[in-house]
Amino acid sequence: MYPKGMYVPLFIAIVAIFVSTSFMVLDHLTFKVHRSHHHHDDKKTNQSICDSFTPNFPTIDPSTTSILCVDHNGCCNFTTVQAAVDSVGNFSAIRSLIWINSGIYFEKVIVPKSKPNITFQGQGYTSTAIIYNDNANSSHGTFNSGSVQVFSTNFIAKNISFMNVAPVPGPGAVGAQAVAIRIGGDQAAFWGCGFFGAQDTLHDDRGRHYFKECYIQGSIDFVFGNGKSLYENCQLTSIASPGSRSINGAVTAHGRASKEEDSGFAFVNCNVGGTGRIWLGRAWRPFSTVVFANTFMADIISPEGWNDLNDPLRDQTIFYGEYNCSGVGSNMAQRAFYVQRLNDTQALPFLNSSFIDADLWLQSFSN
């Protein structure tokens, strides 16, 4: 399901080298690509790169879906993803499938509330990536730092990566949080996608969301927010500093603030690995709710497993559960006292797509 060995880290290393934090470097590289594309008068290379462009557009019903094409070499109507998003009519009733060719798209993308029913379809999460390098300092807050920000409903992404390549924060760094994607709309679904960053990679902000066979990488709170989301068959990879005896990372930081809110994260049939010494979750807010079920956990998980942010009052209201997990990190013998070892009945509501009311919306996205 996932690339073996060092393939994904190598992919990210290449991206990081390509995308310098200097816009001048990026502009220069982009210019060279476009310049070579327009050398039609060169006798030795009189063919355009677009002559061999053969997009694998999916079969669609034009009465319900339209296709927009994005290619950074200029072989489509759009060279940026944002331009394609902007071209979609406000509150369109039909789905707009934005087909994005292989390549690196260095841009900040916003899908506003007025643009529902949009699909981003890449060519593989190690082939197509939208990336940017904002952090909390540069964007006036963590929530604004996302390379991609989705506020509309019924958003879909398939086979594409979302990255933030801001510098990885050191211990005690202030304002270095850097979000790869913020998902603030209801009914969003992601298939075969990648999410890459360090601190606060995936901002699962609010609404019901579904993630299937995705790769999620980060160090501290790299899945955070107040969404109600199901993660199935996903790889969660910590890049926290290796060799540390102290805890230096966390997978989740769920932000449920009250009993009345209906939110939580459920991780089912997932795999947690990587480097560092990490918690499964930190209680960002008092009613933080996270469950791991049927998940393999490597030995990077600290024995206590979870953290209440040194607020004993939260121990009475947070809901942290584990069910039928495996691997060295799943040993619950020394778990914090407030962590629940779920039985079959307690785990059942978290184990399938009914957790996110999928019967009301998800089935129409999976075609």
Coordinates of C-alpha atoms in Angstrom, one line a residue:
M1 CA 0.0 0.0 0.0
Y2 CA 2.8 2.4 0.9
P3 CA 6.3 3.0 -0.6
K4 CA 8.9 0.8 1.0
G5 CA 12.0 1.7 2.9
M6 CA 13.2 5.3 2.3
Y7 CA 11.1 6.0 -0.8
V8 CA 8.8 8.5 0.8
P9 CA 11.5 10.4 2.8
L10 CA 13.6 10.5 -0.3
F11 CA 10.7 12.0 -2.2
I12 CA 10.3 14.7 0.4
A13 CA 14.0 15.4 0.4
I14 CA 14.0 15.9 -3.3
V15 CA 11.0 18.2 -3.0
A16 CA 12.7 20.2 -0.2
I17 CA 15.8 20.7 -2.3
F18 CA 13.7 21.7 -5.4
V19 CA 11.6 24.2 -3.4
S20 CA 14.0 26.6 -1.8
T21 CA 12.5 29.0 0.6
S22 CA 13.7 31.6 -1.8
F23 CA 11.0 32.6 -4.3
M24 CA 13.8 33.8 -6.6
V25 CA 15.1 30.2 -6.9
L26 CA 11.7 28.8 -7.7
D27 CA 10.9 31.5 -10.2
H28 CA 14.2 30.8 -12.0
L29 CA 13.4 27.1 -12.1
T30 CA 9.9 27.7 -13.4
F31 CA 11.3 30.1 -16.0
K32 CA 13.7 27.5 -17.3
V33 CA 10.9 25.0 -17.7
H34 CA 8.7 27.4 -19.6
R35 CA 11.6 28.7 -21.7
S36 CA 12.5 25.2 -22.9
H37 CA 8.8 24.6 -23.7
H38 CA 8.7 27.5 -26.1
H39 CA 11.9 26.7 -28.1
H40 CA 9.9 25.6 -31.2
D41 CA 12.4 27.2 -33.5
D42 CA 15.3 25.0 -32.3
K43 CA 16.0 22.6 -35.2
K44 CA 17.2 19.9 -32.9
T45 CA 14.3 20.1 -30.5
N46 CA 11.3 21.3 -32.5
Q47 CA 8.8 19.3 -30.6
S48 CA 6.8 20.7 -27.7
I49 CA 6.7 18.9 -24.4
C50 CA 2.9 19.0 -24.8
D51 CA 3.0 16.9 -28.1
S52 CA 3.3 13.8 -26.0
F53 CA 0.7 14.9 -23.4
T54 CA -1.9 12.2 -23.0
P55 CA -4.0 12.9 -19.9
N56 CA -5.8 9.9 -18.4
F57 CA -9.1 11.8 -17.7
P58 CA -11.7 9.6 -16.0
T59 CA -14.9 8.8 -17.7
I60 CA -17.6 11.3 -16.5
D61 CA -21.2 12.1 -17.0
P62 CA -21.1 15.7 -18.3
S63 CA -24.5 16.4 -16.9
T64 CA -23.1 15.9 -13.3
T65 CA -19.4 16.6 -13.6
S66 CA -17.0 18.9 -15.5
I67 CA -13.3 18.4 -15.9
L68 CA -10.7 21.2 -15.6
C69 CA -7.1 20.4 -16.5
V70 CA -4.0 21.7 -14.7
D71 CA -0.4 21.2 -15.9
H72 CA 2.6 23.3 -14.8
N73 CA 4.2 23.0 -18.3
G74 CA 1.3 24.8 -19.9
C75 CA -0.3 21.7 -21.6
C76 CA -3.7 22.4 -20.1
N77 CA -6.0 25.4 -19.7
F78 CA -4.5 26.1 -16.3
T79 CA -0.9 26.2 -15.0
T80 CA -1.9 26.6 -11.3
V81 CA -4.4 24.9 -9.2
Q82 CA -5.8 28.1 -7.7
A83 CA -6.6 29.4 -11.2
A84 CA -8.7 26.3 -11.8
V85 CA -10.5 26.7 -8.5
D86 CA -11.2 30.4 -9.3
S87 CA -12.7 29.4 -12.6
V88 CA -15.4 27.3 -11.0
G89 CA -18.8 29.0 -10.7
N90 CA -20.0 29.9 -7.3
F91 CA -22.3 27.4 -5.7
S92 CA -22.2 25.1 -8.7
A93 CA -24.6 22.1 -8.4
I94 CA -22.3 19.9 -10.5
R95 CA -19.0 18.5 -9.5
S96 CA -15.9 20.2 -10.8
L97 CA -13.1 17.6 -11.2
I98 CA -9.7 19.4 -11.3
W99 CA -7.3 17.0 -12.9
I100 CA -3.8 17.9 -11.9
N101 CA -0.9 16.5 -13.9
S102 CA 2.3 15.1 -12.2
G103 CA 4.5 17.8 -10.8
I104 CA 5.2 20.2 -8.0
Y105 CA 2.8 23.1 -7.7
F106 CA 4.4 25.7 -5.4
E107 CA 1.4 27.9 -4.5
K108 CA -1.0 28.6 -1.7
V109 CA -4.5 27.3 -2.6
I110 CA -7.8 28.3 -1.0
V111 CA -11.1 26.7 -1.8
P112 CA -13.7 29.1 -0.4
K113 CA -17.2 28.2 0.9
S114 CA -18.7 29.4 -2.3
K115 CA -17.0 26.6 -4.3
P116 CA -18.6 23.3 -3.2
N117 CA -18.3 19.9 -5.0
I118 CA -14.7 20.2 -6.1
T119 CA -12.4 17.2 -6.6
F120 CA -8.6 17.4 -6.8
Q121 CA -7.3 14.4 -8.7
G122 CA -3.5 14.0 -8.9
Q123 CA -1.5 11.2 -10.5
G124 CA -0.2 9.6 -7.3
Y125 CA 0.8 11.0 -4.0
T126 CA 4.5 10.7 -4.8
S127 CA 4.0 12.3 -8.2
T128 CA 1.7 15.3 -7.7
A129 CA 2.1 17.7 -4.9
I130 CA 0.8 21.2 -3.8
I131 CA 3.3 22.8 -1.5
Y132 CA 4.0 26.0 0.2
N133 CA 6.2 27.2 3.1
D134 CA 4.2 29.5 5.4
N135 CA 4.3 29.1 9.2
A136 CA 2.4 30.6 12.1
N137 CA 4.8 33.6 12.1
S138 CA 4.7 34.3 8.4
S139 CA 0.9 33.9 8.1
H140 CA -0.3 35.5 11.3
G141 CA -1.4 32.3 13.0
T142 CA -1.2 28.6 12.7
F143 CA -4.7 28.3 11.2
N144 CA -3.7 30.6 8.3
S145 CA -0.5 28.7 7.5
G146 CA -2.0 25.9 5.4
S147 CA -0.6 25.3 2.0
V148 CA -4.1 24.3 1.0
Q149 CA -7.2 25.6 2.9
V150 CA -10.6 24.1 2.1
F151 CA -13.7 25.8 3.5
S152 CA -16.3 24.4 1.1
T153 CA -18.5 21.3 1.5
N154 CA -18.2 18.0 -0.5
F155 CA -14.5 18.4 -1.3
I156 CA -12.7 15.3 -2.6
A157 CA -9.0 14.7 -3.1
K158 CA -7.4 11.6 -4.8
N159 CA -3.8 10.6 -5.4
I160 CA -2.2 13.9 -4.5
S161 CA 0.0 15.3 -1.7
F162 CA -0.3 18.4 0.4
M163 CA 3.0 19.7 1.9
N164 CA 4.4 22.4 4.0
V165 CA 8.1 22.7 3.6
A166 CA 8.7 25.5 6.2
P167 CA 11.8 24.7 8.3
V168 CA 11.3 21.9 10.9
P169 CA 11.0 23.6 14.3
G170 CA 13.7 23.0 16.9
P171 CA 12.9 22.5 20.6
G172 CA 11.0 25.5 22.1
A173 CA 10.6 27.2 18.7
V174 CA 7.8 29.8 18.7
G175 CA 5.6 30.4 15.7
A176 CA 7.0 27.6 13.7
Q177 CA 3.8 25.6 13.3
A178 CA 3.3 24.9 9.6
V179 CA 0.1 23.3 8.3
A180 CA 0.0 21.4 5.0
I181 CA -3.8 21.4 4.7
R182 CA -6.7 22.9 6.6
I183 CA -10.0 21.2 6.2
G184 CA -12.8 23.4 7.5
G185 CA -15.7 22.2 5.4
D186 CA -18.2 19.3 6.0
Q187 CA -18.2 16.1 4.0
A188 CA -14.6 15.9 2.7
A189 CA -13.0 12.7 1.5
F190 CA -9.4 11.8 0.8
W191 CA -8.2 8.6 -1.1
G192 CA -4.6 7.7 -1.5
C193 CA -3.3 11.2 -0.5
G194 CA -0.1 12.3 1.3
F195 CA 0.2 14.9 4.0
F196 CA 3.7 16.1 4.8
G197 CA 5.0 18.5 7.4
A198 CA 6.4 18.6 10.9
Q199 CA 4.4 20.4 13.6
D200 CA 0.6 20.6 12.9
T201 CA 0.7 18.9 9.5
L202 CA -2.9 18.1 9.0
H203 CA -5.5 20.6 10.4
D204 CA -8.6 18.5 10.6
D205 CA -10.5 21.6 11.6
R206 CA -14.2 20.9 11.6
G207 CA -16.8 18.8 9.8
R208 CA -17.1 15.1 8.9
H209 CA -14.1 13.8 7.0
Y210 CA -12.9 10.5 5.6
F211 CA -9.4 9.4 4.9
K212 CA -8.6 6.1 3.1
E213 CA -5.1 4.7 2.5
C214 CA -3.4 8.0 3.1
Y215 CA 0.2 8.8 4.2
I216 CA 0.5 11.3 7.1
Q217 CA 3.9 12.6 8.3
G218 CA 4.8 15.0 11.0
S219 CA 6.3 15.4 14.5
I220 CA 4.2 17.3 17.0
D221 CA 0.4 17.2 16.9
F222 CA 0.5 16.3 13.3
V223 CA -3.2 15.4 13.1
F224 CA -5.0 18.2 15.0
G225 CA -8.3 20.0 15.0
N226 CA -12.0 19.5 16.0
G227 CA -13.2 17.4 13.1
K228 CA -15.2 14.2 13.3
S229 CA -13.1 12.0 11.1
L230 CA -12.4 8.4 10.2
Y231 CA -8.9 7.3 9.2
E232 CA -8.9 3.9 7.6
N233 CA -5.7 2.0 6.5
C234 CA -3.6 5.1 6.9
Q235 CA 0.2 5.3 7.6
L236 CA 1.1 7.7 10.4
T237 CA 4.8 8.4 10.3
S238 CA 6.6 10.4 13.0
I239 CA 9.7 12.4 12.1
A240 CA 10.4 13.5 15.6
S241 CA 14.1 13.5 16.4
P242 CA 15.4 10.0 16.9
G243 CA 17.4 8.9 19.9
S244 CA 15.7 11.2 22.4
R245 CA 14.9 9.7 25.8
S246 CA 12.2 12.4 26.4
I247 CA 8.9 12.7 24.7
N248 CA 9.3 14.9 21.6
G249 CA 6.3 14.3 19.5
A250 CA 2.6 13.4 19.4
V251 CA 0.3 12.0 16.7
T252 CA -2.9 13.9 17.6
A253 CA -4.2 16.9 19.4
H254 CA -8.0 16.8 19.2
G255 CA -9.8 20.0 20.0
R256 CA -13.3 19.1 21.3
A257 CA -14.1 21.8 23.9
S258 CA -17.5 20.7 25.3
K259 CA -19.7 17.6 25.9
E260 CA -22.2 19.1 23.5
E261 CA -19.9 19.1 20.5
D262 CA -20.0 16.0 18.2
S263 CA -16.4 15.4 17.1
G264 CA -13.5 13.0 17.4
F265 CA -10.9 11.1 15.5
A266 CA -11.1 7.4 14.9
F267 CA -8.0 5.5 13.5
V268 CA -8.9 2.0 12.2
N269 CA -6.5 -0.5 10.7
C270 CA -3.7 2.0 10.6
N271 CA 0.0 1.9 11.2
V272 CA 2.0 4.2 13.5
G273 CA 5.8 4.3 13.1
G274 CA 8.8 6.4 12.4
T275 CA 11.2 8.1 14.8
G276 CA 11.3 9.8 18.1
R277 CA 9.5 9.1 21.4
I278 CA 5.9 10.2 21.0
W279 CA 2.4 10.2 22.5
L280 CA -0.7 9.0 20.6
G281 CA -2.4 12.2 21.6
R282 CA -2.4 15.3 23.7
A283 CA -5.5 16.8 25.2
W284 CA -5.6 20.1 23.3
R285 CA -9.0 20.8 24.8
P286 CA -11.0 19.4 27.7
F287 CA -13.2 16.9 25.8
S288 CA -10.5 15.7 23.4
T289 CA -11.7 12.4 21.8
V290 CA -9.5 9.9 19.9
V291 CA -9.7 6.2 19.4
F292 CA -7.1 3.8 17.8
A293 CA -8.5 0.4 16.8
N294 CA -6.9 -2.6 15.0
T295 CA -3.8 -0.5 14.6
F296 CA -0.1 -1.5 14.6
M297 CA 2.0 0.7 16.9
A298 CA 5.8 0.7 16.7
D299 CA 8.0 1.0 19.8
I300 CA 8.2 4.8 19.4
I301 CA 5.0 5.1 21.5
S302 CA 5.7 6.1 25.1
P303 CA 4.4 3.6 27.7
E304 CA 1.8 6.0 29.1
G305 CA 0.6 6.6 25.6
W306 CA -1.2 9.9 26.1
N307 CA -0.9 13.3 27.7
D308 CA -3.4 15.5 29.5
L309 CA -1.3 18.7 29.1
N310 CA -0.7 18.6 32.8
D311 CA -4.3 19.5 33.6
P312 CA -5.8 16.8 35.9
L313 CA -9.3 18.3 35.4
R314 CA -9.2 17.0 31.8
D315 CA -8.7 13.5 33.0
Q316 CA -12.4 13.3 33.8
T317 CA -13.7 14.5 30.4
I318 CA -11.3 13.4 27.7
F319 CA -12.0 10.1 25.8
Y320 CA -8.9 8.2 24.8
G321 CA -9.5 4.6 23.8
E322 CA -7.6 1.7 22.3
Y323 CA -9.0 -1.5 20.9
N324 CA -7.3 -4.6 19.6
C325 CA -4.1 -2.9 18.6
S326 CA -0.8 -4.7 18.0
G327 CA 3.0 -4.0 18.1
V328 CA 5.3 -3.1 20.9
G329 CA 3.8 0.4 21.2
S330 CA 0.3 -1.0 21.9
N331 CA 1.2 -2.5 25.3
M332 CA -1.2 -0.9 27.7
A333 CA 0.3 -2.1 30.9
Q334 CA 1.6 1.4 31.8
R335 CA -1.0 3.5 30.1
A336 CA -2.2 6.7 31.8
F337 CA -5.1 5.8 34.1
Y338 CA -7.7 7.8 32.1
V339 CA -7.0 5.7 28.9
Q340 CA -9.8 3.2 28.2
R341 CA -9.2 -0.3 26.9
L342 CA -12.3 -0.6 24.9
N343 CA -14.4 -3.8 24.7
D344 CA -16.3 -4.9 21.5
T345 CA -19.4 -2.9 22.4
Q346 CA -17.5 0.3 23.3
A347 CA -15.4 0.1 20.1
L348 CA -18.2 -0.6 17.7
P349 CA -19.3 3.0 17.1
F350 CA -15.8 4.0 16.0
L351 CA -15.0 1.0 13.7
N352 CA -16.7 1.9 10.4
S353 CA -18.0 4.8 8.4
S354 CA -21.2 5.1 10.4
F355 CA -19.1 7.1 12.8
I356 CA -19.1 10.0 10.3
D357 CA -22.7 9.4 9.0
A358 CA -21.2 8.1 5.7
D359 CA -24.5 6.7 4.6
L360 CA -25.7 10.2 4.1
W361 CA -22.9 11.4 1.9
L362 CA -19.8 9.3 1.4
Q363 CA -21.1 6.7 -1.1
S364 CA -21.6 9.2 -3.8
F365 CA -17.9 10.2 -3.6
S366 CA -16.4 6.8 -4.1
N367 CA -17.1 6.3 -7.8

